[in-house]
C-alpha cells in the first residue's frame, strides 16, 4: 500500500503555544483512518493545514504524490482532497441541489453556462437519492435540520469524486439514526474506493468504523495502530484520563 | 432556481415598453428630466448590485468609476460632438476600458471583506476625487470641464439621453439576469454566503469576484459617460460625488440586494422622493433628512429590502394557508410545493 497523505514534522504555533508540534503521520489509500485526541490536541488545526486553510510554520504535507505547500483549498479540492467542517457549512440560501451542483467542480466554460443544467440536476438527484434527501431537493438548504445539513455537506464534497475526504466530527450533535446513516455512507463510499481521515469524539463509532487510529496529544501523535491496540495503550489512557 | 418564465419576460417587456413610450406620449419636460435621473440611478443600482448584491461586496467607491467615465467623455468631446451621437458610440469602449482598469483595483480591494472592503473602496472615491481636482491639465480641476454641446433640437433635446439611460438599464438588468441564471451567479452566491467554504469546494472565487467587479464598474462608467454628456459640465465634486455612491447603495438595499428588480424599485421610489422633497423644502438641505427618513422607515418594516421581505411574507402566508404543517427541516419526508420555497428564496 502507498500513502495517499503524508504529514511530516508539521508545526503551527499560536502565540507561544504549539497547537501542532512536529506532527508526522500518514494515511494509506483505501483506509478509514481516525484522528482522535483530547480537546485542544490539534486535530482541527492539523486538518486546516492539510487542506490549505492555514499555513504551517514548518513541516511538509504530501498528497497523492505532490506537495501541498502553498496550495490553496480550491486547488487541493480539484486534486481530490476535500473536507467537511465541524459545524456543517452549507449554503443556506441555495437549494439542496444547488449545494451539490456548485461543489461538483466545473470547467471555465461551464462557469458561463446554465446555473443548473439537466446533467447537473440528474447527477445531484442521484446523490440525494443515495443520501435519502430527495424530498428536500428543492428546499433552501437553510430549511434543513442540523443532521440533514451534515449529510448534505458530506454529499456535496463527494460530488467531485474525491480521493481523500477529511471529515471533521461528522456525527457531533446528530441524532442516533443519523449517526447510523452517516456510518453507512462512509462505509459505502470507502468500499467504492474513497479514503477517509476522520476526526471524531464518538469512540464507539471510531472503534467500529476506523482502522487504523492515530492518537494526537498536545499537537503530536502518541499512538498509532488498530483500534483494539489503541484501546489498551497506556499513553492513550493517560492522555484522555490525565496522569 | 426556476428559470425566468414567460411571466418574467412579459413583466420586463411591459416595463421597458412603457419607458420607451413615455417621451413619445408627450411627457412634460420636468417629468422626463426626473425620469432620466431615476432611470440613471436604476441602472447604477443594478450595476452596483452585481458586486454589492450578488457577490456580497458592498463597494462604496463605485462613483469613482462613474467619474472616470464622465471625464472620458469630457476629454474626447471637448470641442465637437459631430452629429451628436458620437459620444454614445464611444460608451462601449469606455465600458470595456474601465472594466479592465478596475480589475487590478478590485484584486487589491477584494482581499478585504465586508466593512473593511467598504472602507477601502471609500478611499478609492476620495483618491479619484482628489485626482480630479488636481490633474488640472486633464480635468480643469475645480474650474470644471465642459463637454461640447450636442446639436439636438430643443423640443426633443432630452430624448437621446433618456433612451441612452434606458438602454443602459436594460443592459445592466440583462447582465444581472444572466448572472443569476448561470454558474457565475451560483458561484457568487457561495462567495456571499461563506467565502472560505466556497474555496474549499473548488469555486473559482477570485475569478468570479473580479468578473462581477469589472462588469459592474464598466457599466457604471458608461452611465457616467451619458450623465456627463447630458449635464454638459463636469466638476470633480459632482462627477465623483459621495451622494451618488450612497444613492446607488441605498436604492439596492431598499428594493432588495441580490434581486433583479430590487435596485430598480429602490431607484423608482427614492429618486422621485428626493426630487419631491427638494421641491418642497427648497434650497435647504432639509430634503436630505426627509429622504433619509423614507429609507429608514422602509428598512424598519422590511429589513431585507422590499422585494425579499414581501416575497418571504407572501410565501409564509401561503404555507400557513396550506394548513398546520410541520416547520420545514424535520426529518420526515413531506411534500412541499417547491414553487413556494423558490419564491421565498427569490
Coordinates of C-alpha atoms in Angstrom, one line a residue:
Chain A
X1 CA 0.0 0.0 0.0
X2 CA 1.1 3.5 -0.7
X3 CA 0.5 6.5 1.5
X4 CA -2.1 8.8 0.0
X5 CA -1.4 11.5 2.5
X6 CA 2.0 12.0 4.3
X7 CA 2.4 14.6 7.0
X8 CA 5.9 15.3 8.2
X9 CA 7.1 17.5 11.0
X10 CA 4.0 19.7 10.8
X11 CA 4.1 22.6 13.3
X12 CA 1.9 25.5 14.0
X13 CA 2.2 28.0 16.8
X14 CA -0.4 30.4 18.0
X15 CA 1.5 32.9 20.2
X16 CA 3.7 30.8 22.4
X17 CA 1.5 27.7 22.2
X18 CA 2.3 25.0 19.7
X19 CA -1.1 23.8 18.6
X20 CA 0.5 21.2 16.3
X21 CA 4.0 20.3 17.2
X22 CA 6.3 18.3 15.0
X23 CA 3.5 16.1 13.9
X24 CA 4.1 13.2 11.5
X25 CA 1.7 10.6 10.3
X26 CA 0.4 9.1 7.0
X27 CA -2.9 7.9 5.7
X28 CA -2.8 4.8 3.5
X29 CA -5.0 4.7 0.4
X30 CA -8.3 2.8 0.9
X31 CA -8.4 3.1 4.7
X32 CA -10.8 4.8 7.1
X33 CA -8.2 6.4 9.3
X34 CA -9.3 8.1 12.6
X35 CA -7.5 11.0 14.1
X36 CA -8.5 11.3 17.7
X37 CA -7.3 13.0 20.8
X38 CA -8.4 15.1 23.7
X39 CA -9.8 18.6 23.2
X40 CA -7.1 21.0 22.1
X41 CA -4.8 18.3 20.9
X42 CA -4.5 20.0 17.5
X43 CA -6.8 17.8 15.3
X44 CA -8.7 20.6 13.6
X45 CA -5.5 22.7 13.3
X46 CA -3.9 19.8 11.5
X47 CA -6.9 19.5 9.3
X48 CA -6.7 23.2 8.4
X49 CA -3.1 22.9 7.4
X50 CA -3.6 19.8 5.4
X51 CA -6.4 21.3 3.4
X52 CA -4.7 24.6 2.8
X53 CA -6.8 26.8 5.1
X54 CA -3.9 27.5 7.4
X55 CA -0.2 28.0 6.6
X56 CA 2.1 25.8 8.7
X57 CA 5.1 27.3 10.4
X58 CA 7.2 24.3 9.3
X59 CA 6.8 20.8 8.1
X60 CA 5.5 19.2 4.9
X61 CA 2.3 17.7 3.6
X62 CA 2.3 15.5 0.6
X63 CA -1.0 14.4 -1.0
X64 CA -1.2 11.8 -3.8
X65 CA 2.5 12.2 -4.5
X66 CA 2.5 16.0 -4.7
X67 CA 3.4 18.7 -2.2
X68 CA 0.6 20.6 -0.6
X69 CA 2.8 23.6 0.4
X70 CA 1.4 26.9 -0.8
X71 CA -1.6 25.2 -2.3
X72 CA -5.0 26.8 -1.9
X73 CA -8.1 24.9 -0.7
X74 CA -9.7 25.2 -4.1
X75 CA -6.7 23.7 -5.9
X76 CA -6.5 20.8 -3.5
X77 CA -10.2 20.2 -3.9
X78 CA -9.7 19.9 -7.6
X79 CA -6.8 17.5 -7.0
X80 CA -9.2 15.2 -5.0
X81 CA -8.7 16.3 -1.4
X82 CA -12.0 17.5 0.2
X83 CA -13.2 18.2 3.7
X84 CA -16.2 18.9 5.7
X85 CA -16.4 21.3 8.7
X86 CA -17.4 20.7 12.3
X87 CA -20.4 23.0 12.0
X88 CA -21.7 21.7 8.7
X89 CA -21.1 24.6 6.5
X90 CA -23.7 24.6 3.7
X91 CA -25.1 27.5 1.7
X92 CA -28.5 28.2 3.3
X93 CA -29.9 30.3 0.5
X94 CA -29.1 27.8 -2.2
X95 CA -31.3 24.7 -2.6
X96 CA -30.0 21.3 -1.7
X97 CA -29.5 20.6 -5.4
X98 CA -27.6 23.8 -5.9
X99 CA -25.4 23.0 -2.9
X100 CA -24.4 19.8 -4.7
X101 CA -24.0 21.3 -8.2
X102 CA -21.7 24.1 -7.0
X103 CA -19.5 21.6 -5.2
X104 CA -19.2 19.2 -8.2
X105 CA -16.5 21.2 -9.8
X106 CA -16.9 22.7 -13.3
X107 CA -14.8 24.0 -16.2
X108 CA -14.3 27.6 -17.1
X109 CA -16.7 27.1 -20.0
X110 CA -19.4 25.7 -17.7
X111 CA -19.0 28.7 -15.5
X112 CA -20.7 30.7 -18.2
X113 CA -23.3 28.0 -18.8
X114 CA -26.6 27.3 -17.1
X115 CA -26.8 27.6 -13.4
X116 CA -28.1 24.0 -13.1
X117 CA -28.1 22.1 -16.4
X118 CA -30.1 18.9 -17.0
X119 CA -26.9 16.8 -16.5
X120 CA -26.0 18.7 -13.2
X121 CA -29.5 18.1 -11.9
X122 CA -29.5 14.4 -12.7
X123 CA -26.2 13.8 -11.0
X124 CA -27.3 15.8 -8.0
X125 CA -30.6 14.0 -7.7
X126 CA -28.8 10.6 -7.8
X127 CA -26.6 11.7 -5.0
X128 CA -29.6 13.0 -3.0
X129 CA -31.3 9.7 -3.6
X130 CA -28.3 7.8 -2.2
X131 CA -28.4 10.0 0.9
X132 CA -32.2 9.8 1.1
X133 CA -32.6 13.5 0.9
X134 CA -34.5 13.6 -2.3
X135 CA -37.6 15.0 -0.7
X136 CA -35.6 18.1 0.2
X137 CA -34.0 18.6 -3.2
X138 CA -35.7 22.0 -4.0
X139 CA -35.7 23.4 -0.5
X140 CA -33.3 26.1 0.6
X141 CA -30.6 24.2 2.5
X142 CA -31.2 26.7 5.4
X143 CA -34.5 24.8 6.0
X144 CA -32.8 21.5 6.6
X145 CA -32.2 20.1 10.1
X146 CA -28.7 20.0 11.5
X147 CA -28.3 16.3 10.8
X148 CA -29.5 16.8 7.3
X149 CA -27.1 19.6 6.8
X150 CA -24.2 17.4 7.8
X151 CA -25.4 14.7 5.3
X152 CA -25.8 17.4 2.7
X153 CA -22.3 18.8 3.2
X154 CA -20.9 15.3 3.1
X155 CA -22.8 14.5 -0.1
X156 CA -21.6 17.8 -1.6
X157 CA -17.9 17.1 -1.2
X158 CA -18.5 13.6 -2.8
X159 CA -19.8 15.3 -5.9
X160 CA -16.3 15.9 -7.2
X161 CA -15.2 12.2 -6.9
X162 CA -12.5 12.9 -4.3
X163 CA -9.7 10.6 -3.5
X164 CA -9.4 11.6 0.1
X165 CA -12.2 13.1 2.3
X166 CA -11.4 14.7 5.7
X167 CA -14.4 14.6 8.0
X168 CA -14.3 16.9 11.0
X169 CA -16.6 15.4 13.6
X170 CA -19.2 14.0 11.2
X171 CA -21.6 12.8 13.9
X172 CA -21.2 15.6 16.6
X173 CA -24.7 16.9 17.6
X174 CA -26.5 14.5 15.3
X175 CA -29.3 12.1 16.4
X176 CA -28.5 8.3 16.6
X177 CA -30.5 7.4 13.5
X178 CA -28.5 10.0 11.6
X179 CA -25.2 8.6 13.0
X180 CA -26.1 5.2 11.6
X181 CA -26.8 6.8 8.3
X182 CA -23.5 8.6 8.3
X183 CA -21.6 5.5 9.2
X184 CA -23.3 3.6 6.4
X185 CA -22.4 6.2 3.8
X186 CA -18.8 6.3 4.9
X187 CA -18.6 2.5 4.6
X188 CA -20.2 2.5 1.2
X189 CA -18.0 5.2 -0.2
X190 CA -15.0 3.6 1.3
X191 CA -15.9 0.4 -0.4
X192 CA -16.1 2.4 -3.6
X193 CA -12.5 3.5 -3.2
X194 CA -12.6 6.7 -1.3
X195 CA -10.1 7.1 1.6
X196 CA -11.2 8.8 4.8
X197 CA -9.5 10.7 7.5
X198 CA -11.9 11.3 10.3
X199 CA -11.8 13.4 13.5
X200 CA -14.4 12.0 15.8
X201 CA -15.2 12.1 19.5
X202 CA -17.7 9.2 19.5
X203 CA -15.3 6.4 20.5
X204 CA -17.7 3.6 19.9
X205 CA -18.1 4.8 16.3
X206 CA -14.3 5.1 15.9
X207 CA -13.7 1.6 17.2
X208 CA -16.4 0.2 14.9
X209 CA -15.5 2.1 11.8
X210 CA -11.9 3.1 11.7
X211 CA -8.6 1.3 11.2
X212 CA -6.0 2.5 11.9
X213 CA -6.4 5.0 14.6
X214 CA -4.0 7.9 15.2
X215 CA -4.0 9.5 18.6
X216 CA -2.8 13.1 19.0
X217 CA -1.9 14.7 22.3
X218 CA -0.6 18.2 22.6
X219 CA -0.1 18.5 18.9
X220 CA 1.8 15.3 18.2
X221 CA 0.9 11.6 17.7
X222 CA 1.4 9.4 20.7
X223 CA -0.1 6.2 19.3
X224 CA -0.9 4.6 16.1
X225 CA -2.5 1.3 15.3
X226 CA -5.6 -0.8 15.0
X227 CA -8.5 0.2 17.4
X228 CA -8.0 -2.8 19.7
X229 CA -4.4 -1.9 20.4
X230 CA -5.3 1.8 20.9
X231 CA -7.9 0.9 23.5
X232 CA -5.4 -0.7 25.7
X233 CA -2.5 1.7 25.0
X234 CA -1.3 3.2 28.3
X235 CA -0.2 6.5 26.8
X236 CA -3.6 7.0 25.3
X237 CA -5.4 6.2 28.5
X238 CA -3.2 8.7 30.3
X239 CA -3.8 11.4 27.7
X240 CA -7.5 11.0 27.9
X241 CA -7.9 10.5 31.7
X242 CA -5.0 12.6 32.8
X243 CA -1.9 11.1 34.5
Chain B
X1 CA -33.6 28.2 -9.3
X2 CA -36.6 28.3 -11.6
X3 CA -35.7 29.9 -14.9
X4 CA -37.4 33.2 -15.5
X5 CA -40.5 32.1 -17.3
X6 CA -42.9 33.9 -19.6
X7 CA -44.4 36.0 -16.8
X8 CA -40.9 37.4 -16.0
X9 CA -40.2 38.2 -19.6
X10 CA -43.6 39.8 -20.0
X11 CA -43.1 41.9 -17.0
X12 CA -39.7 43.2 -18.3
X13 CA -41.3 43.7 -21.8
X14 CA -44.1 45.8 -20.4
X15 CA -41.7 47.8 -18.2
X16 CA -39.4 48.7 -21.0
X17 CA -42.2 49.3 -23.5
X18 CA -43.7 51.8 -21.0
X19 CA -40.4 53.5 -20.5
X20 CA -39.9 53.7 -24.3
X21 CA -43.3 55.2 -24.9
X22 CA -43.2 57.9 -22.2
X23 CA -41.4 60.6 -24.3
X24 CA -43.5 59.7 -27.4
X25 CA -46.7 60.2 -25.5
X26 CA -45.7 63.7 -24.8
X27 CA -44.3 63.7 -21.2
X28 CA -43.7 67.2 -19.9
X29 CA -40.1 68.3 -19.6
X30 CA -39.9 68.1 -15.8
X31 CA -41.1 64.5 -15.9
X32 CA -38.6 63.5 -18.5
X33 CA -35.8 65.1 -16.5
X34 CA -36.8 63.3 -13.4
X35 CA -37.1 60.1 -15.3
X36 CA -33.6 60.5 -16.8
X37 CA -32.2 60.6 -13.3
X38 CA -34.5 57.9 -12.0
X39 CA -33.5 55.5 -14.8
X40 CA -29.9 56.5 -14.4
X41 CA -30.0 55.5 -10.7
X42 CA -31.9 52.4 -11.5
X43 CA -29.0 51.5 -13.9
X44 CA -26.4 52.4 -11.3
X45 CA -28.0 50.5 -8.5
X46 CA -28.5 47.4 -10.8
X47 CA -24.8 47.6 -11.8
X48 CA -23.8 48.0 -8.2
X49 CA -25.9 45.0 -7.3
X50 CA -23.8 42.7 -9.4
X51 CA -20.9 43.1 -6.9
X52 CA -22.6 44.6 -3.9
X53 CA -25.7 42.3 -4.0
X54 CA -24.7 39.0 -5.7
X55 CA -21.1 38.8 -4.5
X56 CA -21.8 40.5 -1.1
X57 CA -19.0 43.0 -1.5
X58 CA -20.6 46.4 -0.5
X59 CA -18.5 48.8 -2.6
X60 CA -18.8 52.5 -1.6
X61 CA -16.3 53.6 -4.3
X62 CA -18.3 52.9 -7.4
X63 CA -18.8 56.6 -8.1
X64 CA -15.0 56.7 -8.8
X65 CA -15.7 54.8 -12.0
X66 CA -18.7 56.9 -12.7
X67 CA -16.4 59.9 -12.6
X68 CA -13.8 58.3 -14.8
X69 CA -16.5 57.5 -17.4
X70 CA -17.7 61.1 -17.2
X71 CA -14.2 62.6 -17.7
X72 CA -13.5 60.2 -20.6
X73 CA -16.4 61.7 -22.5
X74 CA -15.3 65.2 -21.5
X75 CA -11.8 64.6 -22.6
X76 CA -12.7 63.1 -26.0
X77 CA -15.5 65.5 -26.9
X78 CA -14.2 68.9 -25.7
X79 CA -14.7 70.8 -28.9
X80 CA -17.2 68.9 -31.1
X81 CA -19.5 66.0 -30.8
X82 CA -20.1 65.7 -34.5
X83 CA -23.7 64.7 -35.3
X84 CA -24.3 64.5 -31.5
X85 CA -24.4 60.7 -31.4
X86 CA -20.6 60.0 -31.4
X87 CA -20.3 60.2 -27.6
X88 CA -22.9 57.3 -27.3
X89 CA -20.8 55.3 -29.7
X90 CA -17.8 55.7 -27.5
X91 CA -19.6 54.3 -24.5
X92 CA -18.8 50.6 -25.2
X93 CA -15.1 51.4 -25.4
X94 CA -15.3 53.3 -22.1
X95 CA -17.1 50.3 -20.5
X96 CA -14.5 47.8 -21.6
X97 CA -11.5 50.0 -20.8
X98 CA -12.8 50.9 -17.3
X99 CA -13.8 47.3 -16.7
X100 CA -10.2 46.2 -17.5
X101 CA -8.8 49.1 -15.4
X102 CA -10.9 48.1 -12.4
X103 CA -9.5 44.5 -12.3
X104 CA -6.2 45.3 -10.6
X105 CA -8.1 47.7 -8.3
X106 CA -10.6 45.0 -7.4
X107 CA -7.9 42.5 -7.0
X108 CA -6.3 44.6 -4.3
X109 CA -9.6 45.8 -2.7
X110 CA -11.2 42.4 -2.7
X111 CA -8.5 40.9 -0.5
X112 CA -10.5 42.6 2.3
X113 CA -14.1 41.8 3.0
X114 CA -17.3 43.3 4.3
X115 CA -16.9 46.5 6.3
X116 CA -13.1 46.7 5.6
X117 CA -13.8 46.4 1.9
X118 CA -16.4 49.2 2.2
X119 CA -13.8 51.5 3.8
X120 CA -11.1 50.6 1.3
X121 CA -13.4 51.4 -1.6
X122 CA -14.3 54.8 0.1
X123 CA -10.7 55.7 -0.1
X124 CA -10.9 54.9 -3.9
X125 CA -13.6 57.5 -4.1
X126 CA -11.6 60.2 -2.4
X127 CA -8.4 59.4 -4.3
X128 CA -10.3 59.7 -7.6
X129 CA -11.9 63.0 -6.5
X130 CA -8.6 64.4 -5.3
X131 CA -7.0 63.4 -8.7
X132 CA -9.9 65.1 -10.5
X133 CA -9.3 68.3 -8.5
X134 CA -5.6 68.3 -9.1
X135 CA -4.9 66.9 -12.6
X136 CA -5.9 70.3 -13.8
X137 CA -4.5 69.8 -17.4
X138 CA -6.8 66.9 -17.9
X139 CA -9.9 67.8 -15.8
X140 CA -9.8 71.5 -15.5
X141 CA -9.7 71.0 -11.7
X142 CA -12.2 72.9 -9.7
X143 CA -12.9 75.1 -12.7
X144 CA -14.7 72.1 -14.2
X145 CA -14.6 70.8 -17.7
X146 CA -17.2 71.4 -20.3
X147 CA -18.4 68.9 -22.9
X148 CA -19.2 70.2 -26.4
X149 CA -22.9 70.8 -26.5
X150 CA -25.0 68.4 -28.5
X151 CA -26.8 69.8 -31.6
X152 CA -30.1 68.2 -30.7
X153 CA -33.4 70.1 -31.5
X154 CA -34.8 71.9 -28.4
X155 CA -38.2 70.0 -28.4
X156 CA -36.6 66.6 -28.2
X157 CA -33.3 67.6 -26.6
X158 CA -33.7 65.2 -23.7
X159 CA -34.7 62.2 -25.7
X160 CA -31.3 60.7 -26.7
X161 CA -30.1 60.9 -23.1
X162 CA -33.3 59.4 -21.8
X163 CA -33.1 56.5 -24.3
X164 CA -29.4 56.0 -23.6
X165 CA -30.2 55.7 -19.9
X166 CA -33.0 53.2 -20.6
X167 CA -30.7 51.1 -22.8
X168 CA -28.0 51.2 -20.0
X169 CA -30.6 50.0 -17.5
X170 CA -31.7 47.2 -19.9
X171 CA -28.1 46.1 -20.3
X172 CA -27.5 46.1 -16.6
X173 CA -30.6 44.1 -15.9
X174 CA -29.9 41.7 -18.7
X175 CA -26.4 41.0 -17.3
X176 CA -28.0 40.7 -13.8
X177 CA -30.4 38.1 -15.2
X178 CA -27.6 36.3 -17.0
X179 CA -25.6 36.1 -13.8
X180 CA -28.5 34.7 -11.9
X181 CA -29.1 32.0 -14.5
X182 CA -25.5 30.9 -15.0
X183 CA -23.0 29.3 -12.7
X184 CA -21.5 32.7 -12.3
X185 CA -24.4 33.6 -10.1
X186 CA -24.3 30.2 -8.4
X187 CA -20.6 30.8 -7.6
X188 CA -21.2 34.3 -6.4
X189 CA -23.9 33.1 -4.1
X190 CA -21.4 30.9 -2.4
X191 CA -18.9 33.7 -2.1
X192 CA -21.5 35.9 -0.5
X193 CA -22.6 33.3 2.0
X194 CA -19.3 31.7 3.1
X195 CA -16.2 32.6 1.0
X196 CA -13.9 30.3 2.9
X197 CA -16.2 27.3 2.4
X198 CA -16.5 28.3 -1.3
X199 CA -12.7 28.0 -1.6
X200 CA -13.0 24.6 0.0
X201 CA -15.3 23.2 -2.7
X202 CA -13.3 24.4 -5.6
X203 CA -15.3 27.5 -6.5
X204 CA -13.1 29.9 -8.6
X205 CA -13.7 32.6 -6.0
X206 CA -11.2 35.2 -7.2
X207 CA -12.2 34.9 -10.8
X208 CA -16.0 35.4 -10.3
X209 CA -15.4 38.2 -7.8
X210 CA -13.3 40.1 -10.2
X211 CA -15.6 39.4 -13.1
X212 CA -18.5 40.8 -11.1
X213 CA -16.5 43.8 -10.0
X214 CA -15.2 44.6 -13.5
X215 CA -18.6 44.3 -15.2
X216 CA -20.2 46.4 -12.5
X217 CA -17.5 49.1 -12.8
X218 CA -17.6 49.1 -16.6
X219 CA -21.4 49.7 -16.6
X220 CA -21.2 52.4 -14.0
X221 CA -18.5 54.2 -16.1
X222 CA -20.8 54.0 -19.2
X223 CA -23.6 55.6 -17.3
X224 CA -21.2 58.2 -16.0
X225 CA -20.4 59.0 -19.6
X226 CA -24.1 59.5 -20.5
X227 CA -24.5 61.7 -17.5
X228 CA -21.5 63.9 -18.4
X229 CA -22.8 64.4 -21.9
X230 CA -26.2 65.3 -20.6
X231 CA -25.2 67.8 -17.9
X232 CA -22.6 69.2 -20.2
X233 CA -20.2 70.4 -17.4
X234 CA -18.1 68.2 -15.2
X235 CA -17.0 69.3 -11.8
X236 CA -15.0 66.9 -9.5
X237 CA -17.4 67.3 -6.6
X238 CA -20.4 66.3 -8.8
X239 CA -18.8 63.7 -11.0
X240 CA -17.2 61.9 -8.0
X241 CA -19.9 62.7 -5.5
X242 CA -20.3 60.6 -2.4
X243 CA -24.1 61.1 -2.7
X244 CA -24.1 59.2 -6.0
X245 CA -22.3 56.2 -4.4
X246 CA -24.7 56.4 -1.4
X247 CA -27.6 56.7 -3.7
X248 CA -26.9 53.5 -5.6
X249 CA -26.2 51.6 -2.5
X250 CA -29.3 52.8 -0.6
X251 CA -31.5 52.0 -3.6
X252 CA -30.2 48.5 -3.9
X253 CA -30.7 47.9 -0.2
X254 CA -34.1 49.4 -0.2
X255 CA -35.5 47.4 -3.1
X256 CA -33.6 44.3 -2.1
X257 CA -29.9 43.4 -2.7
X258 CA -29.3 40.4 -4.8
X259 CA -32.6 40.6 -6.7
X260 CA -33.2 41.5 -10.3
X261 CA -35.9 44.2 -9.7
X262 CA -35.0 45.4 -6.2
X263 CA -32.5 48.0 -7.3
X264 CA -34.9 49.3 -10.0
X265 CA -37.7 49.5 -7.5
X266 CA -35.4 51.3 -5.0
X267 CA -34.5 53.9 -7.6
X268 CA -38.1 54.5 -8.6
X269 CA -39.0 55.2 -5.0
X270 CA -36.0 57.2 -3.8
X271 CA -35.2 59.4 -6.8
X272 CA -38.8 60.8 -7.2
X273 CA -39.0 61.1 -3.4
X274 CA -35.7 63.1 -3.3
X275 CA -37.0 65.4 -6.2
X276 CA -40.2 65.9 -4.4
X277 CA -38.6 66.7 -1.1
X278 CA -36.1 69.0 -2.8
X279 CA -39.0 70.9 -4.3
X280 CA -40.9 71.0 -1.0
X281 CA -38.1 72.1 1.2
X282 CA -36.4 74.4 -1.3
X283 CA -32.8 75.1 -1.3
X284 CA -32.2 74.0 2.3
X285 CA -30.6 70.6 2.9
X286 CA -33.6 69.5 4.8
X287 CA -34.7 67.4 1.9
X288 CA -31.8 65.0 2.7
X289 CA -33.4 64.4 6.1
X290 CA -36.7 63.6 4.6
X291 CA -35.0 61.3 2.1
X292 CA -33.2 59.5 4.8
X293 CA -36.4 59.2 6.8
X294 CA -38.1 57.4 3.9
X295 CA -35.2 54.9 3.7
X296 CA -35.2 54.3 7.5
X297 CA -39.0 53.8 7.7
X298 CA -39.0 51.2 4.9
X299 CA -35.9 49.4 6.3
X300 CA -37.5 49.3 9.7
X301 CA -40.5 47.4 8.4
X302 CA -38.9 45.5 5.6
X303 CA -35.3 44.9 6.8
X304 CA -34.1 42.8 4.0
X305 CA -35.3 45.2 1.4
X306 CA -38.8 45.5 -0.1
X307 CA -38.8 42.6 -2.6
X308 CA -37.2 39.8 -0.4
X309 CA -39.2 40.8 2.7
X310 CA -42.5 41.0 0.8
X311 CA -42.0 37.7 -1.1
X312 CA -40.9 36.0 2.1
X313 CA -44.1 37.1 3.8
X314 CA -46.2 36.0 0.9
X315 CA -44.6 32.6 0.9
X316 CA -45.1 32.2 4.6
X317 CA -48.7 33.1 4.4
X318 CA -49.2 30.6 1.6
X319 CA -47.5 27.9 3.6
X320 CA -49.7 28.8 6.6
X321 CA -52.8 28.6 4.4
X322 CA -51.8 25.1 3.5
X323 CA -52.8 24.1 7.0
X324 CA -50.9 23.4 10.1
X325 CA -47.8 21.8 8.6
X326 CA -44.6 21.0 10.5
X327 CA -41.9 23.5 10.2
X328 CA -39.6 22.7 7.3
X329 CA -36.5 20.8 8.1
X330 CA -37.9 17.9 10.1
X331 CA -36.5 14.6 9.1
X332 CA -39.8 13.2 7.9
X333 CA -40.5 13.1 4.3
X334 CA -43.2 15.6 3.5
X335 CA -44.4 17.2 0.3
X336 CA -43.6 20.8 0.0
X337 CA -44.5 22.8 -3.1
X338 CA -41.1 23.8 -4.4
X339 CA -42.5 26.8 -6.1
X340 CA -43.5 28.3 -2.8
X341 CA -40.0 27.9 -1.5
X342 CA -38.5 29.2 -4.6
X343 CA -40.4 32.4 -4.3
X344 CA -39.3 32.8 -0.7
X345 CA -35.7 32.5 -1.9
X346 CA -36.0 34.9 -4.7

